[in-house]
Short mmCIF file of N, CA, C and O in Angstrom, two decimals:
data_model
loop_
_atom_site.label_atom_id
_atom_site.label_comp_id
_atom_site.label_asym_id
_atom_site.label_seq_id
_atom_site.Cartn_x
_atom_site.Cartn_y
_atom_site.Cartn_z
N MET A 1 97.81 98.92 120.78
CA MET A 1 97.04 98.62 119.36
C MET A 1 96.03 99.47 119.22
O MET A 1 94.84 99.03 120.50
N SER A 2 95.23 100.05 118.69
CA SER A 2 93.84 100.50 117.88
C SER A 2 93.20 99.25 117.41
O SER A 2 93.68 98.04 116.92
N ASN A 3 91.74 99.36 117.67
CA ASN A 3 91.00 98.56 117.28
C ASN A 3 91.12 98.11 115.86
O ASN A 3 91.09 96.97 115.51
N SER A 4 91.36 99.13 114.94
CA SER A 4 90.89 98.68 113.41
C SER A 4 92.32 98.10 113.52
O SER A 4 92.25 96.88 112.40
N ASN A 5 93.11 98.04 113.94
CA ASN A 5 94.52 97.27 113.88
C ASN A 5 94.39 95.95 114.06
O ASN A 5 95.00 94.90 113.18
N ASN A 6 93.44 95.49 115.30
CA ASN A 6 93.43 94.60 115.94
C ASN A 6 92.53 93.44 114.45
O ASN A 6 92.76 92.16 114.50
N ILE A 7 91.77 94.22 113.85
CA ILE A 7 90.87 93.50 112.83
C ILE A 7 91.29 93.10 111.84
O ILE A 7 91.27 92.33 110.77
N LEU A 8 92.79 93.93 111.31
CA LEU A 8 93.57 94.21 110.22
C LEU A 8 94.42 92.98 110.31
O LEU A 8 95.00 92.39 109.41
N GLY A 9 94.95 92.63 111.54
CA GLY A 9 96.01 91.52 111.56
C GLY A 9 97.20 91.98 112.48
O GLY A 9 97.75 93.35 112.60
N HIS A 10 97.98 91.19 113.22
CA HIS A 10 98.99 91.42 113.96
C HIS A 10 99.90 90.33 113.90
O HIS A 10 99.12 88.91 114.28
N SER A 11 101.19 90.17 113.60
CA SER A 11 101.98 89.41 113.34
C SER A 11 103.55 89.58 113.24
O SER A 11 103.89 90.64 113.10
N LEU A 12 104.36 88.66 113.17
CA LEU A 12 105.51 88.74 112.90
C LEU A 12 105.79 89.60 111.85
O LEU A 12 105.02 89.45 110.87
N SER A 13 106.74 90.44 111.66
CA SER A 13 107.10 91.32 110.54
C SER A 13 108.04 90.39 109.39
O SER A 13 108.46 89.51 109.88
N PHE A 14 107.67 90.78 108.24
CA PHE A 14 108.18 90.24 107.34
C PHE A 14 108.63 91.46 106.38
O PHE A 14 108.28 92.15 105.83
N PRO A 15 110.10 91.62 106.00
CA PRO A 15 111.28 90.01 106.77
C PRO A 15 111.33 90.09 108.10
O PRO A 15 111.25 91.59 108.75
N LEU A 16 111.36 89.13 108.46
CA LEU A 16 112.10 89.31 110.28
C LEU A 16 113.01 90.50 110.39
O LEU A 16 114.38 90.46 109.80
N ARG A 17 112.75 90.95 111.43
CA ARG A 17 113.45 91.94 111.88
C ARG A 17 113.59 92.07 113.28
O ARG A 17 112.75 91.22 114.24
N ILE A 18 114.53 92.63 113.81
CA ILE A 18 115.03 92.31 115.48
C ILE A 18 115.01 93.93 115.88
O ILE A 18 115.65 94.98 115.35
N GLU A 19 113.99 93.99 117.00
CA GLU A 19 113.89 95.53 117.37
C GLU A 19 115.07 95.71 118.38
O GLU A 19 116.21 94.89 118.60
N SER A 20 115.65 96.88 118.68
CA SER A 20 116.50 97.72 119.34
C SER A 20 116.63 96.85 120.67
O SER A 20 117.77 96.45 121.50
N ASP A 21 115.43 96.08 121.55
CA ASP A 21 115.67 95.24 122.74
C ASP A 21 115.71 94.02 122.35
O ASP A 21 115.75 93.30 123.50
N GLY A 22 116.29 93.53 121.24
CA GLY A 22 116.44 91.98 120.80
C GLY A 22 115.38 91.29 120.59
O GLY A 22 115.74 90.05 120.20
N ARG A 23 114.09 91.53 120.75
CA ARG A 23 113.16 90.82 120.55
C ARG A 23 112.30 90.97 118.70
O ARG A 23 112.93 91.82 118.27
N PHE A 24 112.11 90.13 118.28
CA PHE A 24 111.54 90.17 117.05
C PHE A 24 110.53 91.29 116.81
O PHE A 24 109.51 91.71 118.00
N ALA A 25 110.24 92.06 115.25
CA ALA A 25 109.55 92.97 115.23
C ALA A 25 108.39 92.53 114.81
O ALA A 25 108.20 91.57 114.17
N TRP A 26 107.19 93.10 114.90
CA TRP A 26 105.98 93.03 114.92
C TRP A 26 105.09 93.63 113.83
O TRP A 26 105.90 94.75 114.05
N SER A 27 104.13 93.69 113.17
CA SER A 27 103.67 94.59 112.06
C SER A 27 102.24 94.12 112.42
O SER A 27 101.58 93.29 113.12
N GLU A 28 101.51 95.08 112.10
CA GLU A 28 100.15 95.12 112.28
C GLU A 28 99.34 96.02 111.68
O GLU A 28 99.83 97.05 110.81
N GLY A 29 98.09 96.01 111.28
CA GLY A 29 97.05 96.88 110.40
C GLY A 29 97.36 96.67 109.02
O GLY A 29 97.53 95.63 108.72
N GLU A 30 97.17 97.89 108.16
CA GLU A 30 97.69 97.94 106.65
C GLU A 30 99.04 97.29 106.78
O GLU A 30 99.11 96.46 105.29
N SER A 31 100.15 97.40 107.11
CA SER A 31 101.31 97.10 106.89
C SER A 31 101.45 95.52 106.95
O SER A 31 102.01 94.73 106.39
N ASN A 32 100.66 94.92 107.94
CA ASN A 32 100.66 93.69 108.27
C ASN A 32 99.96 92.86 106.72
O ASN A 32 100.55 91.90 106.65
N ILE A 33 98.95 93.27 106.47
CA ILE A 33 98.40 93.12 105.25
C ILE A 33 99.38 93.11 103.67
O ILE A 33 99.41 91.99 103.14
N ARG A 34 99.88 94.21 103.80
CA ARG A 34 100.61 94.47 102.68
C ARG A 34 101.75 93.40 102.69
O ARG A 34 102.64 92.61 101.75
N GLU A 35 102.60 92.99 104.05
CA GLU A 35 103.69 92.03 104.17
C GLU A 35 103.07 90.66 103.84
O GLU A 35 103.67 89.80 103.00
N SER A 36 101.99 90.18 103.87
CA SER A 36 101.18 88.95 103.75
C SER A 36 100.89 89.05 102.04
O SER A 36 101.34 88.04 101.75
N LEU A 37 100.59 89.88 101.51
CA LEU A 37 100.67 90.21 100.23
C LEU A 37 101.76 90.16 99.57
O LEU A 37 102.05 88.75 98.48
N THR A 38 102.89 90.57 99.95
CA THR A 38 104.21 90.15 99.59
C THR A 38 104.88 88.54 99.78
O THR A 38 105.07 88.28 98.71
N VAL A 39 104.31 88.03 100.63
CA VAL A 39 104.52 86.73 101.15
C VAL A 39 104.05 85.70 100.17
O VAL A 39 104.40 84.97 99.58
N ILE A 40 102.55 86.30 99.77
CA ILE A 40 102.07 85.27 98.80
C ILE A 40 102.33 85.32 97.57
O ILE A 40 102.70 84.33 96.87
N LEU A 41 102.80 86.59 96.91
CA LEU A 41 103.24 86.91 95.86
C LEU A 41 104.81 86.47 95.20
O LEU A 41 104.86 85.75 94.42
N LYS A 42 105.31 86.34 96.30
CA LYS A 42 107.04 85.90 96.36
C LYS A 42 107.22 84.40 96.71
O LYS A 42 108.06 83.93 96.26
N THR A 43 105.97 83.73 96.97
CA THR A 43 106.35 82.20 97.29
C THR A 43 106.07 81.51 96.28
O THR A 43 104.92 81.59 95.21
N GLU A 44 106.66 80.46 96.25
CA GLU A 44 106.29 79.40 94.61
C GLU A 44 105.54 78.33 95.24
O GLU A 44 106.09 77.67 96.58
N PRO A 45 104.50 77.81 94.65
CA PRO A 45 103.90 76.55 95.01
C PRO A 45 105.05 75.24 95.54
O PRO A 45 106.10 75.56 94.57
N GLY A 46 104.96 74.82 96.58
CA GLY A 46 105.88 73.75 96.78
C GLY A 46 106.76 74.38 97.79
O GLY A 46 107.42 73.24 98.40
N GLU A 47 106.98 75.36 98.37
CA GLU A 47 108.13 75.76 99.01
C GLU A 47 107.91 75.63 100.37
O GLU A 47 108.57 75.31 101.39
N ARG A 48 106.38 75.40 101.03
CA ARG A 48 105.86 75.42 102.18
C ARG A 48 105.38 74.02 102.37
O ARG A 48 104.27 73.70 101.54
N ILE A 49 106.06 72.97 103.13
CA ILE A 49 105.82 71.86 103.04
C ILE A 49 104.27 71.41 103.34
O ILE A 49 103.63 70.66 103.21
N ALA A 50 103.72 72.32 104.89
CA ALA A 50 102.35 72.07 105.21
C ALA A 50 101.17 72.92 104.20
O ALA A 50 100.45 72.47 104.63
N LEU A 51 101.83 73.57 103.24
CA LEU A 51 100.87 74.13 102.55
C LEU A 51 101.20 74.32 101.13
O LEU A 51 102.06 75.26 100.75
N PRO A 52 101.46 73.10 100.48
CA PRO A 52 102.29 72.90 99.11
C PRO A 52 101.54 73.82 97.90
O PRO A 52 102.36 73.83 96.90
N ASP A 53 100.06 74.07 98.22
CA ASP A 53 99.80 75.07 96.92
C ASP A 53 99.88 76.42 97.26
O ASP A 53 99.37 77.02 96.20
N PHE A 54 100.38 76.63 98.79
CA PHE A 54 100.43 78.03 99.00
C PHE A 54 101.33 79.00 97.76
O PHE A 54 102.60 78.48 97.80
N GLY A 55 101.07 80.24 97.69
CA GLY A 55 101.79 80.87 96.86
C GLY A 55 101.27 81.31 95.22
O GLY A 55 100.46 80.87 94.73
N ALA A 56 101.85 82.54 94.56
CA ALA A 56 101.37 83.17 93.31
C ALA A 56 101.77 82.11 92.25
O ALA A 56 101.53 82.32 91.29
N GLY A 57 103.21 81.81 92.58
CA GLY A 57 104.02 81.04 91.59
C GLY A 57 104.38 81.98 90.23
O GLY A 57 104.56 81.50 89.19
N LEU A 58 104.96 83.19 90.88
CA LEU A 58 105.39 84.04 89.65
C LEU A 58 106.81 84.00 89.09
O LEU A 58 107.06 84.15 87.76
N GLY A 59 107.41 83.08 89.98
CA GLY A 59 108.89 82.62 89.26
C GLY A 59 108.28 81.80 87.81
O GLY A 59 109.46 81.71 87.39
N ARG A 60 107.64 80.95 87.93
CA ARG A 60 107.44 80.37 86.60
C ARG A 60 107.21 81.23 85.14
O ARG A 60 107.39 80.67 84.20
N PHE A 61 107.10 82.37 85.43
CA PHE A 61 107.09 83.37 84.18
C PHE A 61 108.44 83.76 83.96
O PHE A 61 108.76 84.72 82.76
N LEU A 62 109.39 83.46 84.73
CA LEU A 62 111.16 83.97 84.47
C LEU A 62 111.62 84.17 83.14
O LEU A 62 112.06 84.80 82.45
N PHE A 63 111.16 83.04 82.24
CA PHE A 63 111.52 82.92 81.02
C PHE A 63 110.54 83.46 79.93
O PHE A 63 110.76 82.83 78.67
N GLU A 64 109.58 83.73 80.12
CA GLU A 64 108.52 84.42 79.53
C GLU A 64 108.45 85.60 78.68
O GLU A 64 109.08 86.23 79.19
N PRO A 65 108.34 85.80 77.38
CA PRO A 65 108.15 87.03 76.91
C PRO A 65 107.24 88.18 77.15
O PRO A 65 106.36 87.71 78.12
N ASN A 66 108.03 89.19 77.39
CA ASN A 66 106.86 90.26 78.12
C ASN A 66 105.83 90.96 77.15
O ASN A 66 106.21 91.56 76.68
N ASN A 67 104.90 90.08 76.88
CA ASN A 67 103.94 90.66 76.30
C ASN A 67 102.42 90.36 76.47
O ASN A 67 102.61 90.00 78.08
N ALA A 68 101.47 91.14 76.06
CA ALA A 68 100.02 90.96 76.81
C ALA A 68 99.69 89.69 77.18
O ALA A 68 99.04 89.42 78.03
N ALA A 69 99.92 88.45 76.45
CA ALA A 69 99.59 87.28 76.64
C ALA A 69 100.07 86.66 77.94
O ALA A 69 99.40 85.83 78.73
N THR A 70 101.45 87.12 78.10
CA THR A 70 102.16 86.49 79.39
C THR A 70 101.55 87.29 80.62
O THR A 70 101.33 87.12 81.57
N HIS A 71 101.11 88.74 80.30
CA HIS A 71 100.57 89.87 81.42
C HIS A 71 99.31 89.18 81.61
O HIS A 71 99.16 89.25 82.83
N ALA A 72 98.45 88.60 80.90
CA ALA A 72 96.90 88.19 81.21
C ALA A 72 97.40 86.97 82.01
O ALA A 72 96.63 86.81 83.02
N ARG A 73 98.24 86.28 81.75
CA ARG A 73 98.60 84.82 82.59
C ARG A 73 99.25 85.15 84.22
O ARG A 73 98.74 84.75 85.09
N ILE A 74 99.62 86.14 84.19
CA ILE A 74 100.25 86.90 85.61
C ILE A 74 99.02 87.12 86.48
O ILE A 74 99.09 87.34 87.38
N GLU A 75 98.33 88.07 85.84
CA GLU A 75 96.98 88.78 86.17
C GLU A 75 96.45 87.55 86.91
O GLU A 75 95.87 87.80 88.14
N ARG A 76 95.93 86.40 86.28
CA ARG A 76 95.30 85.26 86.61
C ARG A 76 96.06 84.80 87.86
O ARG A 76 95.25 84.61 88.67
N ALA A 77 97.10 84.53 87.65
CA ALA A 77 97.66 84.06 88.96
C ALA A 77 97.73 84.81 90.26
O ALA A 77 97.52 84.26 91.35
N ILE A 78 98.23 86.22 89.95
CA ILE A 78 97.86 87.04 91.20
C ILE A 78 96.44 86.97 91.58
O ILE A 78 96.74 86.91 92.78
N THR A 79 95.48 87.31 90.87
CA THR A 79 94.09 87.11 91.39
C THR A 79 93.75 85.91 91.63
O THR A 79 93.36 85.85 93.06
N GLY A 80 93.94 85.16 91.46
CA GLY A 80 94.06 83.39 92.20
C GLY A 80 94.42 83.15 93.43
O GLY A 80 93.61 82.64 94.61
N ALA A 81 95.87 83.78 93.37
CA ALA A 81 96.54 83.49 94.89
C ALA A 81 96.18 84.41 95.72
O ALA A 81 95.66 83.89 96.96
N LEU A 82 95.48 85.39 95.54
CA LEU A 82 95.63 86.54 96.82
C LEU A 82 94.01 86.32 97.26
O LEU A 82 93.72 86.15 98.29
N THR A 83 93.37 85.92 96.04
CA THR A 83 91.93 85.44 96.38
C THR A 83 91.59 84.33 97.25
O THR A 83 90.88 84.51 98.29
N ARG A 84 92.49 83.57 97.10
CA ARG A 84 92.62 81.99 97.83
C ARG A 84 92.94 82.54 99.36
O ARG A 84 92.63 81.78 100.14
N TRP A 85 94.32 83.09 99.22
CA TRP A 85 95.13 82.98 100.32
C TRP A 85 95.31 84.28 101.20
O TRP A 85 95.55 84.36 102.32
N GLU A 86 94.49 85.14 100.85
CA GLU A 86 94.47 86.41 101.74
C GLU A 86 92.95 86.78 101.82
O GLU A 86 92.38 87.91 101.37
N ARG A 87 92.13 86.61 103.08
CA ARG A 87 90.87 86.76 103.05
C ARG A 87 90.50 87.92 103.79
O ARG A 87 89.23 88.64 103.50
N ARG A 88 91.55 89.11 104.07
CA ARG A 88 91.08 90.20 104.59
C ARG A 88 91.18 91.12 103.75
O ARG A 88 90.74 92.49 104.20
N ILE A 89 90.97 90.79 102.09
CA ILE A 89 91.21 91.75 101.10
C ILE A 89 90.19 91.25 99.97
O ILE A 89 89.94 90.05 100.39
N GLN A 90 89.79 92.31 99.28
CA GLN A 90 88.91 92.32 98.09
C GLN A 90 89.93 92.41 97.08
O GLN A 90 90.00 93.81 96.84
N VAL A 91 89.95 91.65 95.97
CA VAL A 91 90.96 92.17 94.92
C VAL A 91 89.96 92.99 94.03
O VAL A 91 89.01 92.46 93.54
N GLU A 92 90.35 94.45 93.72
CA GLU A 92 89.43 95.04 92.98
C GLU A 92 89.73 94.91 91.27
O GLU A 92 89.30 94.43 90.34
N SER A 93 91.08 95.09 91.13
CA SER A 93 91.60 94.98 89.74
C SER A 93 93.43 94.21 89.79
O SER A 93 93.91 94.86 90.79
N VAL A 94 94.11 93.86 88.85
CA VAL A 94 95.46 93.40 88.88
C VAL A 94 95.61 94.12 87.19
O VAL A 94 94.82 93.58 86.35
N GLU A 95 96.51 94.84 87.43
CA GLU A 95 97.20 95.26 85.89
C GLU A 95 98.49 95.16 85.95
O GLU A 95 99.06 95.22 86.44
N VAL A 96 98.75 94.58 84.72
CA VAL A 96 100.40 94.12 84.25
C VAL A 96 100.76 94.70 83.19
O VAL A 96 99.98 94.35 82.02
N VAL A 97 101.95 95.46 83.17
CA VAL A 97 102.17 96.16 81.93
C VAL A 97 103.93 95.93 82.02
O VAL A 97 104.01 95.62 83.09
N ALA A 98 104.41 96.06 80.72
CA ALA A 98 105.92 96.16 80.54
C ALA A 98 106.70 97.18 81.25
O ALA A 98 105.99 98.06 81.39
N ASP A 99 107.31 96.78 82.39
CA ASP A 99 108.26 97.87 83.06
C ASP A 99 109.06 98.75 82.18
O ASP A 99 109.69 98.00 81.27
N HIS A 100 108.94 99.94 81.81
CA HIS A 100 109.46 100.78 81.03
C HIS A 100 110.74 101.26 81.26
O HIS A 100 111.64 101.33 81.03
N ILE A 101 111.31 101.07 82.84
CA ILE A 101 112.67 101.04 83.13
C ILE A 101 113.47 99.89 83.29
O ILE A 101 114.53 99.78 82.40
N ASP A 102 112.66 98.33 83.64
CA ASP A 102 113.14 97.39 83.35
C ASP A 102 112.52 96.66 82.13
O ASP A 102 111.89 95.80 82.51
N LEU A 103 113.19 96.43 81.06
CA LEU A 103 112.77 95.40 79.89
C LEU A 103 112.53 94.23 80.10
O LEU A 103 111.65 93.72 79.38
N SER A 104 113.16 93.77 81.18
CA SER A 104 112.79 92.02 81.57
C SER A 104 111.91 92.09 82.49
O SER A 104 112.27 90.80 83.37
N ALA A 105 110.90 92.88 82.74
CA ALA A 105 110.04 92.70 84.28
C ALA A 105 109.20 93.09 83.76
O ALA A 105 108.70 94.19 82.57
N ALA A 106 107.92 92.52 84.27
CA ALA A 106 106.73 93.54 84.12
C ALA A 106 106.19 93.60 85.35
O ALA A 106 106.83 93.75 86.35
N LEU A 107 105.06 95.11 85.22
CA LEU A 107 104.93 95.61 86.71
C LEU A 107 103.44 95.30 87.07
O LEU A 107 102.71 95.50 86.12
N ALA A 108 103.04 94.34 87.72
CA ALA A 108 102.05 94.16 88.46
C ALA A 108 101.15 95.24 89.19
O ALA A 108 102.13 95.32 90.25
N THR A 109 100.47 96.22 89.30
CA THR A 109 99.59 96.99 90.23
C THR A 109 98.47 96.22 90.86
O THR A 109 97.65 96.22 89.73
N ILE A 110 98.36 95.91 92.08
CA ILE A 110 96.75 95.19 92.55
C ILE A 110 96.39 96.45 93.31
O ILE A 110 97.23 97.16 94.41
N THR A 111 94.94 96.59 92.84
CA THR A 111 93.96 97.52 93.68
C THR A 111 93.33 96.51 94.39
O THR A 111 92.56 95.66 93.92
N TYR A 112 92.96 96.86 95.69
CA TYR A 112 92.31 96.06 96.62
C TYR A 112 91.59 96.69 97.89
O TYR A 112 92.04 97.80 98.07
N ARG A 113 90.57 96.17 98.33
CA ARG A 113 89.63 96.96 99.73
C ARG A 113 89.91 95.86 100.50
O ARG A 113 89.98 94.47 100.65
N LEU A 114 90.21 96.34 101.69
CA LEU A 114 90.23 96.29 103.24
C LEU A 114 88.90 95.55 103.62
O LEU A 114 87.98 96.38 103.46
N VAL A 115 88.59 94.31 103.82
CA VAL A 115 87.27 93.78 104.01
C VAL A 115 86.74 94.66 105.39
O VAL A 115 85.55 94.91 105.26
N ALA A 116 87.24 94.25 106.24
CA ALA A 116 87.19 95.09 107.51
C ALA A 116 86.92 96.75 107.74
O ALA A 116 85.99 97.17 108.34
N THR A 117 87.70 97.50 106.78
CA THR A 117 87.42 98.81 106.70
C THR A 117 86.71 99.46 105.26
O THR A 117 86.64 100.53 105.22
N SER A 118 86.60 98.47 104.48
CA SER A 118 86.16 98.87 102.95
C SER A 118 87.14 100.19 102.80
O SER A 118 87.13 100.69 101.31
N SER A 119 88.23 100.47 102.93
CA SER A 119 89.51 101.30 102.67
C SER A 119 89.99 100.55 101.21
O SER A 119 90.56 99.28 101.25
N ARG A 120 90.29 101.41 100.43
CA ARG A 120 90.98 101.02 99.36
C ARG A 120 92.64 101.29 99.51
O ARG A 120 92.96 102.31 99.76
N GLU A 121 93.39 100.06 99.04
CA GLU A 121 94.90 100.32 98.66
C GLU A 121 95.07 99.43 97.52
O GLU A 121 94.63 99.28 96.84
N ARG A 122 96.77 100.09 97.15
CA ARG A 122 97.04 99.77 96.14
C ARG A 122 98.93 99.24 96.21
O ARG A 122 99.65 99.87 97.00
N ILE A 123 99.02 98.29 95.83
CA ILE A 123 100.93 97.99 95.79
C ILE A 123 101.03 97.74 94.31
O ILE A 123 100.21 96.89 93.51
N SER A 124 102.12 97.32 94.19
CA SER A 124 102.84 97.22 93.00
C SER A 124 104.06 96.15 92.92
O SER A 124 104.66 96.24 93.94
N VAL A 125 104.29 95.24 92.29
CA VAL A 125 105.29 94.35 92.54
C VAL A 125 105.88 94.49 90.99
O VAL A 125 105.20 94.27 89.72
N ALA A 126 107.41 94.31 91.03
CA ALA A 126 108.11 93.83 89.30
C ALA A 126 107.88 92.17 89.50
O ALA A 126 108.61 91.24 90.63
N VAL A 127 107.73 91.78 87.97
CA VAL A 127 107.59 90.22 87.99
C VAL A 127 108.72 89.96 86.95
O VAL A 127 108.63 90.30 85.72
N PRO A 128 110.06 89.60 87.30
CA PRO A 128 111.22 88.94 86.48
C PRO A 128 110.60 88.25 85.16
O PRO A 128 109.86 87.37 85.20
N LEU A 129 110.81 88.68 83.81
CA LEU A 129 110.73 87.88 82.73
C LEU A 129 111.70 87.62 82.15
O LEU A 129 112.80 87.82 82.37
N LYS A 130 111.66 87.45 80.90
CA LYS A 130 112.53 87.28 79.99
C LYS A 130 113.15 88.37 79.51
O LYS A 130 112.73 89.46 79.33
N SER A 131 114.96 88.43 79.52
CA SER A 131 116.09 89.45 78.90
C SER A 131 115.50 89.57 77.76
O SER A 131 115.28 89.01 77.17
N PRO A 132 115.31 91.02 77.30
CA PRO A 132 115.01 90.92 76.10
C PRO A 132 116.36 90.83 74.95
O PRO A 132 117.27 90.65 75.54
#
């Protein structure tokens, strides 16, 4: 494992996978951080008994309209959750727009910097909303 991967993290992969030798797969480096972001964004508060506040709670927007007001609330939820739960990154921006392919979803694009290396990364996630 390289030194930069050590400072960026090393843990079980998500979703859990089994390697060909029968052992659990591990993730490290930038992919470990992306997996962590996915876990935070897809977790609803209350799902984890030991951390009842953990997660972004994006499921609460399921029946909300796909408009600017909802997009702003999603941006705040994402920024707050990632700032609180993932200390290895610094959120630079969160942009939420209507998904032009799936009209019942918004597309959130998150730009962040890795604290350890100052490298800029970007991920996108679809947030299900009210069907048109």
